[in-house]
PDB file of C-alpha atoms in Angstrom:
ATOM      1  CA  ALA P  22     -13.602 156.176   4.329  1.00 72.00           C
ATOM      2  CA  GLN P  23     -11.934 157.399   7.451  1.00 77.00           C
ATOM      3  CA  SER P  24     -12.631 160.937   8.562  1.00 87.00           C
ATOM      4  CA  VAL P  25     -12.181 163.166  11.573  1.00 93.00           C
ATOM      5  CA  THR P  26     -14.467 166.011  12.594  1.00 95.00           C
ATOM      6  CA  GLN P  27     -13.577 168.748  15.023  1.00 97.00           C
ATOM      7  CA  PRO P  28     -16.814 170.705  15.398  1.00 96.00           C
ATOM      8  CA  ASP P  29     -15.288 173.753  17.071  1.00 96.00           C
ATOM      9  CA  ILE P  30     -13.128 175.982  14.897  1.00 95.00           C
ATOM     10  CA  HIS P  31     -12.179 178.390  17.675  1.00 97.00           C
ATOM     11  CA  ILE P  32     -12.585 178.208  21.460  1.00 97.00           C
ATOM     12  CA  THR P  33     -11.689 180.851  24.025  1.00 97.00           C
ATOM     13  CA  VAL P  34     -11.299 179.975  27.682  1.00 97.00           C
ATOM     14  CA  SER P  35     -10.058 181.888  30.697  1.00 97.00           C
ATOM     15  CA  GLU P  36      -6.768 180.939  32.241  1.00 97.00           C
ATOM     16  CA  GLY P  37      -7.364 178.427  34.991  1.00 97.00           C
ATOM     17  CA  ALA P  38     -10.649 177.237  33.531  1.00 97.00           C
ATOM     18  CA  SER P  39     -11.211 173.694  32.347  1.00 97.00           C
ATOM     19  CA  LEU P  40     -11.052 172.764  28.694  1.00 97.00           C
ATOM     20  CA  GLU P  41     -12.671 170.173  26.470  1.00 97.00           C
ATOM     21  CA  LEU P  42     -11.987 169.961  22.742  1.00 98.00           C
ATOM     22  CA  ARG P  43     -14.276 167.719  20.755  1.00 98.00           C
ATOM     23  CA  CYS P  44     -13.289 165.146  18.177  1.00 97.00           C
ATOM     24  CA  ASN P  45     -15.463 162.648  16.322  1.00 96.00           C
ATOM     25  CA  TYR P  46     -14.120 160.058  13.940  1.00 93.00           C
ATOM     26  CA  SER P  47     -15.387 157.687  11.322  1.00 89.00           C
ATOM     27  CA  TYR P  48     -13.477 154.431  11.010  1.00 78.00           C
ATOM     28  CA  GLY P  49     -14.469 150.841  10.295  1.00 69.00           C
ATOM     29  CA  ALA P  50     -12.297 149.075  12.806  1.00 73.00           C
ATOM     30  CA  THR P  51     -10.783 149.953  16.145  1.00 71.00           C
ATOM     31  CA  PRO P  52      -9.027 153.211  15.412  1.00 82.00           C
ATOM     32  CA  TYR P  53      -5.677 154.535  16.358  1.00 86.00           C
ATOM     33  CA  LEU P  54      -6.432 158.036  17.658  1.00 90.00           C
ATOM     34  CA  PHE P  55      -4.151 160.968  18.323  1.00 93.00           C
ATOM     35  CA  TRP P  56      -4.114 164.554  19.462  1.00 96.00           C
ATOM     36  CA  TYR P  57      -1.429 166.873  18.180  1.00 96.00           C
ATOM     37  CA  VAL P  58      -0.748 170.493  19.140  1.00 96.00           C
ATOM     38  CA  GLN P  59       0.682 173.161  16.868  1.00 94.00           C
ATOM     39  CA  SER P  60       2.023 176.346  18.396  1.00 92.00           C
ATOM     40  CA  PRO P  61       2.259 179.389  16.112  1.00 87.00           C
ATOM     41  CA  GLY P  62       5.015 179.005  13.552  1.00 82.00           C
ATOM     42  CA  GLN P  63       5.878 175.534  14.779  1.00 86.00           C
ATOM     43  CA  GLY P  64       5.436 171.977  13.666  1.00 88.00           C
ATOM     44  CA  LEU P  65       3.016 169.585  15.303  1.00 92.00           C
ATOM     45  CA  GLN P  66       3.771 167.825  18.557  1.00 93.00           C
ATOM     46  CA  LEU P  67       2.088 164.651  19.747  1.00 93.00           C
ATOM     47  CA  LEU P  68       0.077 165.194  22.954  1.00 96.00           C
ATOM     48  CA  LEU P  69      -1.324 161.706  23.413  1.00 94.00           C
ATOM     49  CA  LYS P  70      -2.518 158.612  21.613  1.00 91.00           C
ATOM     50  CA  TYR P  71      -4.984 155.763  21.982  1.00 90.00           C
ATOM     51  CA  PHE P  72      -4.512 152.293  20.553  1.00 83.00           C
ATOM     52  CA  SER P  73      -6.376 149.931  22.867  1.00 81.00           C
ATOM     53  CA  GLY P  74      -6.966 149.194  26.523  1.00 85.00           C
ATOM     54  CA  ASP P  75      -7.833 151.888  29.031  1.00 87.00           C
ATOM     55  CA  THR P  76     -10.111 154.366  27.323  1.00 91.00           C
ATOM     56  CA  LEU P  77      -8.782 157.297  29.350  1.00 96.00           C
ATOM     57  CA  VAL P  78      -5.312 158.193  28.194  1.00 96.00           C
ATOM     58  CA  GLN P  79      -2.895 160.640  29.712  1.00 96.00           C
ATOM     59  CA  GLY P  80      -0.606 162.816  27.685  1.00 96.00           C
ATOM     60  CA  ILE P  81       1.977 165.486  28.052  1.00 95.00           C
ATOM     61  CA  LYS P  82       1.381 168.972  29.483  1.00 94.00           C
ATOM     62  CA  GLY P  83      -1.436 167.769  31.726  1.00 96.00           C
ATOM     63  CA  PHE P  84      -3.785 166.759  28.896  1.00 97.00           C
ATOM     64  CA  GLU P  85      -5.972 163.683  28.821  1.00 97.00           C
ATOM     65  CA  ALA P  86      -8.443 162.232  26.351  1.00 98.00           C
ATOM     66  CA  GLU P  87     -11.236 159.708  26.580  1.00 96.00           C
ATOM     67  CA  PHE P  88     -12.135 157.246  23.850  1.00 94.00           C
ATOM     68  CA  LYS P  89     -15.862 156.537  23.654  1.00 94.00           C
ATOM     69  CA  ARG P  90     -16.615 153.928  21.040  1.00 91.00           C
ATOM     70  CA  SER P  91     -20.398 154.333  21.337  1.00 91.00           C
ATOM     71  CA  GLN P  92     -20.091 158.015  20.476  1.00 93.00           C
ATOM     72  CA  SER P  93     -17.157 157.681  18.056  1.00 93.00           C
ATOM     73  CA  SER P  94     -15.473 160.393  20.043  1.00 95.00           C
ATOM     74  CA  PHE P  95     -12.033 161.123  21.407  1.00 96.00           C
ATOM     75  CA  ASN P  96     -12.350 164.410  23.304  1.00 98.00           C
ATOM     76  CA  LEU P  97      -9.335 166.189  24.725  1.00 98.00           C
ATOM     77  CA  ARG P  98      -9.509 167.658  28.229  1.00 98.00           C
ATOM     78  CA  LYS P  99      -7.430 169.665  30.625  1.00 98.00           C
ATOM     79  CA  PRO P 100      -8.607 170.620  34.119  1.00 97.00           C
ATOM     80  CA  SER P 101      -6.860 173.993  34.269  1.00 97.00           C
ATOM     81  CA  VAL P 102      -5.665 175.836  31.183  1.00 97.00           C
ATOM     82  CA  HIS P 103      -2.463 177.876  31.151  1.00 96.00           C
ATOM     83  CA  TRP P 104      -1.781 180.819  28.845  1.00 95.00           C
ATOM     84  CA  SER P 105       0.929 178.746  27.140  1.00 95.00           C
ATOM     85  CA  ASP P 106      -1.728 176.261  25.985  1.00 96.00           C
ATOM     86  CA  ALA P 107      -2.937 178.740  23.358  1.00 96.00           C
ATOM     87  CA  ALA P 108      -2.356 176.899  20.084  1.00 97.00           C
ATOM     88  CA  GLU P 109      -4.061 174.909  17.355  1.00 96.00           C
ATOM     89  CA  TYR P 110      -5.127 171.389  18.302  1.00 97.00           C
ATOM     90  CA  PHE P 111      -5.534 168.599  15.794  1.00 96.00           C
ATOM     91  CA  CYS P 112      -7.260 165.282  16.265  1.00 96.00           C
ATOM     92  CA  ALA P 113      -6.151 162.485  13.937  1.00 92.00           C
ATOM     93  CA  VAL P 114      -6.979 158.880  13.155  1.00 88.00           C
ATOM     94  CA  GLY P 115      -4.503 156.349  11.845  1.00 82.00           C
ATOM     95  CA  ALA P 116      -5.450 155.334   8.337  1.00 67.00           C
ATOM     96  CA  GLY P 117      -4.070 151.867   8.500  1.00 57.00           C
ATOM     97  CA  ASP P 118      -0.963 150.057   7.495  1.00 54.00           C
ATOM     98  CA  TYR P 119       0.532 150.950   4.133  1.00 43.00           C
ATOM     99  CA  GLY P 120       3.016 148.162   3.675  1.00 38.00           C
ATOM    100  CA  GLY P 121       4.459 148.845   7.080  1.00 40.00           C
ATOM    101  CA  SER P 122       4.269 152.601   7.197  1.00 46.00           C
ATOM    102  CA  GLN P 123       1.808 153.631   9.807  1.00 57.00           C
ATOM    103  CA  GLY P 124       2.201 157.370   9.640  1.00 65.00           C
ATOM    104  CA  ASN P 125      -0.666 157.974   7.279  1.00 76.00           C
ATOM    105  CA  LEU P 126      -2.853 160.031   9.544  1.00 85.00           C
ATOM    106  CA  ILE P 127      -6.194 161.589   8.685  1.00 87.00           C
ATOM    107  CA  PHE P 128      -6.338 164.936  10.469  1.00 91.00           C
ATOM    108  CA  GLY P 129      -9.291 166.989  11.536  1.00 94.00           C
ATOM    109  CA  LYS P 130      -9.370 170.636  10.548  1.00 93.00           C
ATOM    110  CA  GLY P 131      -8.143 171.757  13.921  1.00 95.00           C
ATOM    111  CA  THR P 132      -9.489 173.803  16.826  1.00 97.00           C
ATOM    112  CA  LYS P 133      -7.795 177.053  17.686  1.00 96.00           C
ATOM    113  CA  LEU P 134      -7.566 177.632  21.423  1.00 97.00           C
ATOM    114  CA  SER P 135      -7.281 181.173  22.773  1.00 97.00           C
ATOM    115  CA  VAL P 136      -6.666 181.779  26.467  1.00 97.00           C
ATOM    116  CA  LYS P 137      -7.907 184.913  28.219  1.00 95.00           C
ATOM    117  CA  PRO P 138      -5.879 186.250  31.137  1.00 91.00           C
TER     118      PRO P 138
ATOM    119  CA  ASP A  12      19.933 169.633  18.051  1.00 64.00           C
ATOM    120  CA  THR A  13      16.794 169.913  15.939  1.00 71.00           C
ATOM    121  CA  ALA A  14      15.246 166.476  15.409  1.00 91.00           C
ATOM    122  CA  VAL A  15      13.553 167.179  12.072  1.00 95.00           C
ATOM    123  CA  SER A  16      14.843 170.186  10.201  1.00 95.00           C
ATOM    124  CA  GLN A  17      13.549 171.711   7.005  1.00 96.00           C
ATOM    125  CA  THR A  18      15.019 174.346   4.742  1.00 96.00           C
ATOM    126  CA  PRO A  19      14.092 176.883   3.723  1.00 96.00           C
ATOM    127  CA  LYS A  20      11.565 178.029   6.292  1.00 95.00           C
ATOM    128  CA  TYR A  21      10.094 180.578   3.914  1.00 96.00           C
ATOM    129  CA  LEU A  22      10.031 180.511   0.139  1.00 96.00           C
ATOM    130  CA  VAL A  23       8.477 183.118  -2.134  1.00 97.00           C
ATOM    131  CA  THR A  24       8.571 182.478  -5.847  1.00 97.00           C
ATOM    132  CA  GLN A  25       6.831 183.131  -9.147  1.00 97.00           C
ATOM    133  CA  MET A  26       4.399 180.853 -10.935  1.00 97.00           C
ATOM    134  CA  GLY A  27       6.110 178.466 -13.295  1.00 97.00           C
ATOM    135  CA  ASN A  28       9.339 178.247 -11.317  1.00 97.00           C
ATOM    136  CA  ASP A  29      10.837 175.051  -9.916  1.00 97.00           C
ATOM    137  CA  LYS A  30      11.772 174.860  -6.244  1.00 97.00           C
ATOM    138  CA  SER A  31      12.985 172.352  -3.693  1.00 97.00           C
ATOM    139  CA  ILE A  32      12.516 171.922   0.027  1.00 98.00           C
ATOM    140  CA  LYS A  33      14.974 169.844   1.990  1.00 97.00           C
ATOM    141  CA  CYS A  34      14.364 167.772   5.079  1.00 97.00           C
ATOM    142  CA  GLU A  35      16.712 165.957   7.401  1.00 97.00           C
ATOM    143  CA  GLN A  36      16.055 163.959  10.554  1.00 96.00           C
ATOM    144  CA  ASN A  37      18.656 162.951  13.113  1.00 95.00           C
ATOM    145  CA  LEU A  38      16.403 160.591  15.067  1.00 93.00           C
ATOM    146  CA  GLY A  39      17.474 157.430  13.269  1.00 91.00           C
ATOM    147  CA  HIS A  40      13.903 156.863  12.086  1.00 89.00           C
ATOM    148  CA  ASP A  41      13.026 154.551   9.222  1.00 86.00           C
ATOM    149  CA  THR A  42      10.151 156.493   7.734  1.00 88.00           C
ATOM    150  CA  MET A  43       9.747 160.048   6.534  1.00 91.00           C
ATOM    151  CA  TYR A  44       6.762 161.956   5.239  1.00 91.00           C
ATOM    152  CA  TRP A  45       5.657 165.103   3.508  1.00 93.00           C
ATOM    153  CA  TYR A  46       2.418 166.701   4.628  1.00 93.00           C
ATOM    154  CA  LYS A  47       0.751 169.763   3.109  1.00 94.00           C
ATOM    155  CA  GLN A  48      -1.143 172.253   5.265  1.00 93.00           C
ATOM    156  CA  ASP A  49      -3.381 174.579   3.292  1.00 91.00           C
ATOM    157  CA  SER A  50      -4.535 178.083   4.171  1.00 89.00           C
ATOM    158  CA  LYS A  51      -7.373 176.651   6.278  1.00 86.00           C
ATOM    159  CA  LYS A  52      -4.875 174.659   8.337  1.00 86.00           C
ATOM    160  CA  PHE A  53      -6.043 171.357   6.832  1.00 89.00           C
ATOM    161  CA  LEU A  54      -3.237 168.800   6.897  1.00 90.00           C
ATOM    162  CA  LYS A  55      -2.979 166.053   4.329  1.00 90.00           C
ATOM    163  CA  ILE A  56      -0.301 163.476   3.663  1.00 89.00           C
ATOM    164  CA  MET A  57       1.468 163.682   0.328  1.00 91.00           C
ATOM    165  CA  PHE A  58       4.225 161.080   0.444  1.00 87.00           C
ATOM    166  CA  SER A  59       5.805 158.550   2.724  1.00 86.00           C
ATOM    167  CA  TYR A  60       9.188 156.905   2.361  1.00 85.00           C
ATOM    168  CA  ASN A  61      10.339 153.890   4.331  1.00 82.00           C
ATOM    169  CA  ASN A  62      14.060 153.318   4.207  1.00 78.00           C
ATOM    170  CA  LYS A  63      14.377 155.234   0.923  1.00 76.00           C
ATOM    171  CA  GLU A  64      11.459 153.386  -0.667  1.00 78.00           C
ATOM    172  CA  LEU A  65       8.243 155.168  -1.629  1.00 80.00           C
ATOM    173  CA  ILE A  66       5.362 153.751   0.399  1.00 75.00           C
ATOM    174  CA  ILE A  67       2.552 156.284   0.159  1.00 71.00           C
ATOM    175  CA  ASN A  68       1.861 158.506  -2.791  1.00 73.00           C
ATOM    176  CA  GLU A  69      -1.447 160.206  -2.380  1.00 75.00           C
ATOM    177  CA  THR A  70      -3.200 161.964  -5.229  1.00 77.00           C
ATOM    178  CA  VAL A  71      -0.557 164.581  -5.717  1.00 87.00           C
ATOM    179  CA  PRO A  72       0.226 166.101  -9.124  1.00 89.00           C
ATOM    180  CA  ASN A  73       3.310 164.609 -10.701  1.00 90.00           C
ATOM    181  CA  ARG A  74       4.866 168.076 -10.599  1.00 94.00           C
ATOM    182  CA  PHE A  75       5.732 167.069  -7.032  1.00 94.00           C
ATOM    183  CA  SER A  76       8.622 164.654  -6.851  1.00 92.00           C
ATOM    184  CA  PRO A  77      10.090 163.427  -3.570  1.00 91.00           C
ATOM    185  CA  LYS A  78      13.654 162.208  -3.410  1.00 92.00           C
ATOM    186  CA  SER A  79      15.210 160.233  -0.593  1.00 91.00           C
ATOM    187  CA  PRO A  80      18.986 159.926  -0.988  1.00 90.00           C
ATOM    188  CA  ASP A  81      19.212 158.091   2.325  1.00 90.00           C
ATOM    189  CA  LYS A  82      16.842 157.321   5.152  1.00 88.00           C
ATOM    190  CA  ALA A  83      17.758 160.513   7.016  1.00 94.00           C
ATOM    191  CA  HIS A  84      16.800 162.806   4.156  1.00 95.00           C
ATOM    192  CA  LEU A  85      13.632 163.388   2.190  1.00 95.00           C
ATOM    193  CA  ASN A  86      13.551 166.283  -0.228  1.00 96.00           C
ATOM    194  CA  LEU A  87      10.583 167.642  -2.114  1.00 96.00           C
ATOM    195  CA  HIS A  88      10.984 169.095  -5.584  1.00 96.00           C
ATOM    196  CA  ILE A  89       8.143 170.989  -7.193  1.00 96.00           C
ATOM    197  CA  ASN A  90       8.095 171.796 -10.899  1.00 96.00           C
ATOM    198  CA  SER A  91       6.078 174.472 -12.673  1.00 97.00           C
ATOM    199  CA  LEU A  92       4.724 176.005  -9.492  1.00 97.00           C
ATOM    200  CA  GLU A  93       1.083 177.076  -9.438  1.00 96.00           C
ATOM    201  CA  LEU A  94      -0.788 179.504  -7.210  1.00 96.00           C
ATOM    202  CA  GLY A  95      -2.568 176.590  -5.527  1.00 94.00           C
ATOM    203  CA  ASP A  96       0.732 175.173  -4.361  1.00 96.00           C
ATOM    204  CA  SER A  97       0.968 177.963  -1.806  1.00 97.00           C
ATOM    205  CA  ALA A  98       0.866 176.204   1.555  1.00 96.00           C
ATOM    206  CA  VAL A  99       2.983 175.139   4.473  1.00 95.00           C
ATOM    207  CA  TYR A 100       4.820 171.904   3.795  1.00 97.00           C
ATOM    208  CA  PHE A 101       5.730 169.773   6.778  1.00 95.00           C
ATOM    209  CA  CYS A 102       8.287 167.048   6.851  1.00 95.00           C
ATOM    210  CA  ALA A 103       7.891 164.369   9.517  1.00 93.00           C
ATOM    211  CA  SER A 104       9.502 161.130  10.554  1.00 92.00           C
ATOM    212  CA  SER A 105       8.574 158.081  12.580  1.00 88.00           C
ATOM    213  CA  GLN A 106      10.226 154.973  13.916  1.00 82.00           C
ATOM    214  CA  ASP A 107       8.241 152.572  11.829  1.00 62.00           C
ATOM    215  CA  ARG A 108       6.367 149.685  13.401  1.00 54.00           C
ATOM    216  CA  ALA A 109       7.189 150.961  16.876  1.00 51.00           C
ATOM    217  CA  ILE A 110       4.503 153.432  17.798  1.00 58.00           C
ATOM    218  CA  PRO A 111       2.011 153.908  14.969  1.00 65.00           C
ATOM    219  CA  GLY A 112       1.190 157.507  14.288  1.00 69.00           C
ATOM    220  CA  GLU A 113       3.847 159.012  16.511  1.00 82.00           C
ATOM    221  CA  LEU A 114       5.237 161.470  14.043  1.00 88.00           C
ATOM    222  CA  PHE A 115       7.940 164.012  14.714  1.00 91.00           C
ATOM    223  CA  PHE A 116       7.347 167.110  12.628  1.00 93.00           C
ATOM    224  CA  GLY A 117       9.670 169.760  11.344  1.00 94.00           C
ATOM    225  CA  GLU A 118       8.752 173.410  11.749  1.00 93.00           C
ATOM    226  CA  GLY A 119       7.361 173.675   8.254  1.00 94.00           C
ATOM    227  CA  SER A 120       8.302 175.460   5.054  1.00 96.00           C
ATOM    228  CA  ARG A 121       5.908 178.198   4.010  1.00 96.00           C
ATOM    229  CA  LEU A 122       5.726 178.382   0.224  1.00 97.00           C
ATOM    230  CA  THR A 123       4.133 181.400  -1.390  1.00 97.00           C
ATOM    231  CA  VAL A 124       3.600 181.364  -5.135  1.00 97.00           C
ATOM    232  CA  LEU A 125       2.939 184.756  -6.723  1.00 95.00           C
TER     233      LEU A 125
END
Protein backbone atom coordinates (compact mmCIF):
# COMPACT_ATOMS: atom_id res chain seq x y z
CA ALA A 1 0.00 0.00 0.00
CA GLN A 2 1.08 3.52 -0.67
CA SER A 3 2.33 5.58 2.24
CA VAL A 4 4.17 8.80 2.92
CA THR A 5 6.46 9.47 5.87
CA GLN A 6 7.56 12.88 7.03
CA PRO A 7 10.06 12.12 9.80
CA ASP A 8 10.18 15.62 11.25
CA ILE A 9 7.09 16.79 13.11
CA HIS A 10 8.41 20.28 13.84
CA ILE A 11 11.42 22.20 12.52
CA THR A 12 12.62 25.64 13.55
CA VAL A 13 15.00 27.62 11.37
CA SER A 14 16.29 31.17 11.49
CA GLU A 15 15.13 33.63 8.90
CA GLY A 16 17.55 33.62 6.00
CA ALA A 17 18.79 30.11 6.73
CA SER A 18 18.36 27.24 4.32
CA LEU A 19 15.63 24.67 4.74
CA GLU A 20 15.17 21.01 3.90
CA LEU A 21 12.01 19.09 4.77
CA ARG A 22 12.19 15.35 4.40
CA CYS A 23 9.67 13.09 2.73
CA ASN A 24 9.87 9.36 2.05
CA TYR A 25 7.25 7.43 0.16
CA SER A 26 6.26 3.86 -0.48
CA TYR A 27 4.75 3.18 -3.88
CA GLY A 28 4.96 0.29 -6.34
CA ALA A 29 5.28 2.22 -9.55
CA THR A 30 6.63 5.60 -10.54
CA PRO A 31 4.85 7.92 -8.15
CA TYR A 32 3.20 11.22 -8.60
CA LEU A 33 4.62 13.34 -5.77
CA PHE A 34 3.49 16.64 -4.35
CA TRP A 35 4.25 19.19 -1.68
CA TYR A 36 1.44 21.27 -0.26
CA VAL A 37 1.62 24.12 2.25
CA GLN A 38 -1.03 25.01 4.80
CA SER A 39 -0.89 28.39 6.49
CA PRO A 40 -2.73 28.73 9.81
CA GLY A 41 -6.49 28.70 9.34
CA GLN A 42 -6.16 28.18 5.61
CA GLY A 43 -6.62 25.41 3.11
CA LEU A 44 -3.74 23.67 1.40
CA GLN A 45 -1.90 25.18 -1.53
CA LEU A 46 0.15 23.23 -4.04
CA LEU A 47 3.85 24.19 -3.94
CA LEU A 48 5.19 21.81 -6.56
CA LYS A 49 4.75 18.41 -8.13
CA TYR A 50 6.76 15.65 -9.78
CA PHE A 51 5.43 13.30 -12.43
CA SER A 52 8.42 12.32 -14.57
CA GLY A 53 11.47 13.77 -16.26
CA ASP A 54 13.85 16.12 -14.50
CA THR A 55 14.17 14.97 -10.92
CA LEU A 56 14.68 18.51 -9.61
CA VAL A 57 11.44 20.41 -9.75
CA GLN A 58 10.83 24.06 -9.09
CA GLY A 59 7.76 25.37 -7.37
CA ILE A 60 6.21 28.55 -6.19
CA LYS A 61 7.62 30.84 -3.47
CA GLY A 62 11.20 29.83 -4.23
CA PHE A 63 10.80 26.17 -3.22
CA GLU A 64 12.29 23.20 -5.01
CA ALA A 65 12.24 19.46 -4.46
CA GLU A 66 14.36 16.58 -5.65
CA PHE A 67 13.04 13.13 -6.47
CA LYS A 68 15.49 10.36 -5.60
CA ARG A 69 14.16 6.99 -6.64
CA SER A 70 16.99 5.05 -4.97
CA GLN A 71 16.12 6.62 -1.63
CA SER A 72 12.34 6.80 -2.18
CA SER A 73 12.58 10.42 -1.18
CA PHE A 74 11.17 13.72 -2.33
CA ASN A 75 12.73 16.35 -0.05
CA LEU A 76 11.64 19.97 -0.16
CA ARG A 77 14.28 22.72 -0.06
CA LYS A 78 14.54 26.46 0.04
CA PRO A 79 17.87 28.32 0.08
CA SER A 80 16.73 31.21 2.26
CA VAL A 81 13.66 31.05 4.47
CA HIS A 82 11.40 34.05 5.03
CA TRP A 83 9.23 34.60 8.10
CA SER A 84 6.14 34.18 5.90
CA ASP A 85 7.18 30.58 5.18
CA ALA A 86 6.10 29.54 8.68
CA ALA A 87 3.35 26.99 8.02
CA GLU A 88 2.59 23.29 7.91
CA TYR A 89 4.04 21.39 4.97
CA PHE A 90 2.55 18.20 3.60
CA CYS A 91 4.12 15.72 1.24
CA ALA A 92 1.70 13.57 -0.76
CA VAL A 93 1.74 10.74 -3.27
CA GLY A 94 -0.89 10.18 -5.91
CA ALA A 95 -2.75 6.98 -5.20
CA GLY A 96 -3.56 6.14 -8.75
CA ASP A 97 -6.41 6.52 -11.12
CA TYR A 98 -9.88 5.88 -9.74
CA GLY A 99 -11.91 5.70 -12.90
CA GLY A 100 -10.46 8.98 -14.05
CA SER A 101 -10.28 10.86 -10.80
CA GLN A 102 -6.70 11.44 -9.90
CA GLY A 103 -7.14 13.51 -6.79
CA ASN A 104 -6.86 10.64 -4.36
CA LEU A 105 -3.73 11.71 -2.57
CA ILE A 106 -2.05 9.94 0.33
CA PHE A 107 -0.70 12.64 2.63
CA GLY A 108 2.10 12.52 5.13
CA LYS A 109 1.40 13.75 8.63
CA GLY A 110 2.97 17.10 7.95
CA THR A 111 5.98 19.07 9.20
CA LYS A 112 5.39 22.29 11.04
CA LEU A 113 7.92 24.97 10.15
CA SER A 114 8.66 27.77 12.60
CA VAL A 115 10.89 30.67 11.60
CA LYS A 116 12.98 32.56 14.14
CA PRO A 117 13.67 36.24 13.50
CA ASP B 1 -13.49 35.74 -5.89
CA THR B 2 -12.83 32.69 -3.73
CA ALA B 3 -12.11 29.66 -5.91
CA VAL B 4 -13.35 26.98 -3.50
CA SER B 5 -15.62 28.20 -0.75
CA GLN B 6 -17.04 26.28 2.16
CA THR B 7 -19.72 27.18 4.66
CA PRO B 8 -19.84 27.31 7.54
CA LYS B 9 -16.25 27.88 8.58
CA TYR B 10 -16.97 26.86 12.15
CA LEU B 11 -19.64 24.53 13.44
CA VAL B 12 -20.23 23.56 17.06
CA THR B 13 -22.97 21.06 17.77
CA GLN B 14 -24.15 18.36 20.14
CA MET B 15 -23.73 14.62 19.73
CA GLY B 16 -26.59 13.03 17.86
CA ASN B 17 -27.40 16.09 15.77
CA ASP B 18 -27.40 16.20 11.97
CA LYS B 19 -25.40 18.88 10.17
CA SER B 20 -24.37 19.86 6.67
CA ILE B 21 -21.36 21.58 5.18
CA LYS B 22 -21.63 23.19 1.78
CA CYS B 23 -18.96 23.60 -0.85
CA GLU B 24 -18.89 25.50 -4.10
CA GLN B 25 -16.14 25.96 -6.67
CA ASN B 26 -16.09 28.57 -9.41
CA LEU B 27 -13.10 27.14 -11.27
CA GLY B 28 -15.10 25.10 -13.76
CA HIS B 29 -13.48 21.90 -12.48
CA ASP B 30 -14.91 18.46 -13.14
CA THR B 31 -14.01 16.80 -9.87
CA MET B 32 -14.63 17.66 -6.24
CA TYR B 33 -13.52 16.03 -3.03
CA TRP B 34 -14.03 15.94 0.69
CA TYR B 35 -10.99 15.44 2.89
CA LYS B 36 -10.96 15.08 6.67
CA GLN B 37 -8.12 16.48 8.77
CA ASP B 38 -8.02 15.12 12.30
CA SER B 39 -6.62 16.74 15.43
CA LYS B 40 -3.12 15.52 14.53
CA LYS B 41 -3.35 17.26 11.16
CA PHE B 42 -3.59 13.95 9.30
CA LEU B 43 -5.46 14.40 6.02
CA LYS B 44 -7.46 11.61 4.47
CA ILE B 45 -9.77 11.53 1.49
CA MET B 46 -13.40 10.73 2.16
CA PHE B 47 -15.20 11.16 -1.15
CA SER B 48 -14.63 12.19 -4.71
CA TYR B 49 -17.22 13.21 -7.27
CA ASN B 50 -16.57 13.54 -10.98
CA ASN B 51 -19.23 15.46 -12.83
CA LYS B 52 -21.84 14.68 -10.15
CA GLU B 53 -20.94 10.98 -10.08
CA LEU B 54 -19.42 9.35 -7.01
CA ILE B 55 -15.95 8.06 -7.85
CA ILE B 56 -14.20 7.49 -4.53
CA ASN B 57 -15.87 6.44 -1.33
CA GLU B 58 -13.30 5.53 1.23
CA THR B 59 -14.16 3.65 4.39
CA VAL B 60 -16.37 6.33 5.81
CA PRO B 61 -19.38 5.55 8.01
CA ASN B 62 -22.64 5.74 6.12
CA ARG B 63 -23.68 8.54 8.48
CA PHE B 64 -21.70 10.69 6.04
CA SER B 65 -23.55 11.33 2.81
CA PRO B 66 -22.19 13.57 0.06
CA LYS B 67 -24.53 15.23 -2.38
CA SER B 68 -23.56 16.85 -5.65
CA PRO B 69 -26.46 18.78 -7.20
CA ASP B 70 -24.20 19.96 -10.01
CA LYS B 71 -20.52 19.80 -10.77
CA ALA B 72 -19.84 23.12 -9.03
CA HIS B 73 -21.26 21.99 -5.70
CA LEU B 74 -20.49 19.17 -3.32
CA ASN B 75 -22.20 19.16 0.04
CA LEU B 76 -21.52 16.91 2.98
CA HIS B 77 -24.32 15.82 5.29
CA ILE B 78 -23.53 14.09 8.55
CA ASN B 79 -26.17 12.26 10.56
CA SER B 80 -26.08 11.33 14.23
CA LEU B 81 -22.86 13.19 14.94
CA GLU B 82 -20.31 11.54 17.21
CA LEU B 83 -17.43 12.97 19.22
CA GLY B 84 -14.96 11.38 16.80
CA ASP B 85 -16.39 13.38 13.94
CA SER B 86 -14.74 16.49 15.35
CA ALA B 87 -12.23 17.53 12.70
CA VAL B 88 -11.58 20.03 9.97
CA TYR B 89 -13.31 19.09 6.74
CA PHE B 90 -11.77 20.34 3.52
CA CYS B 91 -13.46 20.55 0.20
CA ALA B 92 -11.24 20.53 -2.88
CA SER B 93 -11.57 20.47 -6.63
CA SER B 94 -9.44 19.55 -9.61
CA GLN B 95 -9.59 19.76 -13.36
CA ASP B 96 -9.70 16.06 -13.94
CA ARG B 97 -7.23 14.37 -16.26
CA ALA B 98 -5.31 17.61 -16.70
CA ILE B 99 -2.81 17.78 -13.89
CA PRO B 100 -3.13 14.80 -11.55
CA GLY B 101 -3.09 15.74 -7.91
CA GLU B 102 -3.34 19.47 -8.40
CA LEU B 103 -6.11 20.11 -5.95
CA PHE B 104 -7.52 23.48 -5.03
CA PHE B 105 -8.65 23.46 -1.42
CA GLY B 106 -11.21 25.49 0.43
CA GLU B 107 -10.32 27.04 3.77
CA GLY B 108 -11.88 24.23 5.74
CA SER B 109 -14.85 23.81 8.04
CA ARG B 110 -13.97 23.12 11.65
CA LEU B 111 -16.58 20.84 13.20
CA THR B 112 -16.67 20.45 16.96
CA VAL B 113 -19.00 17.86 18.44
CA LEU B 114 -19.72 18.25 22.15
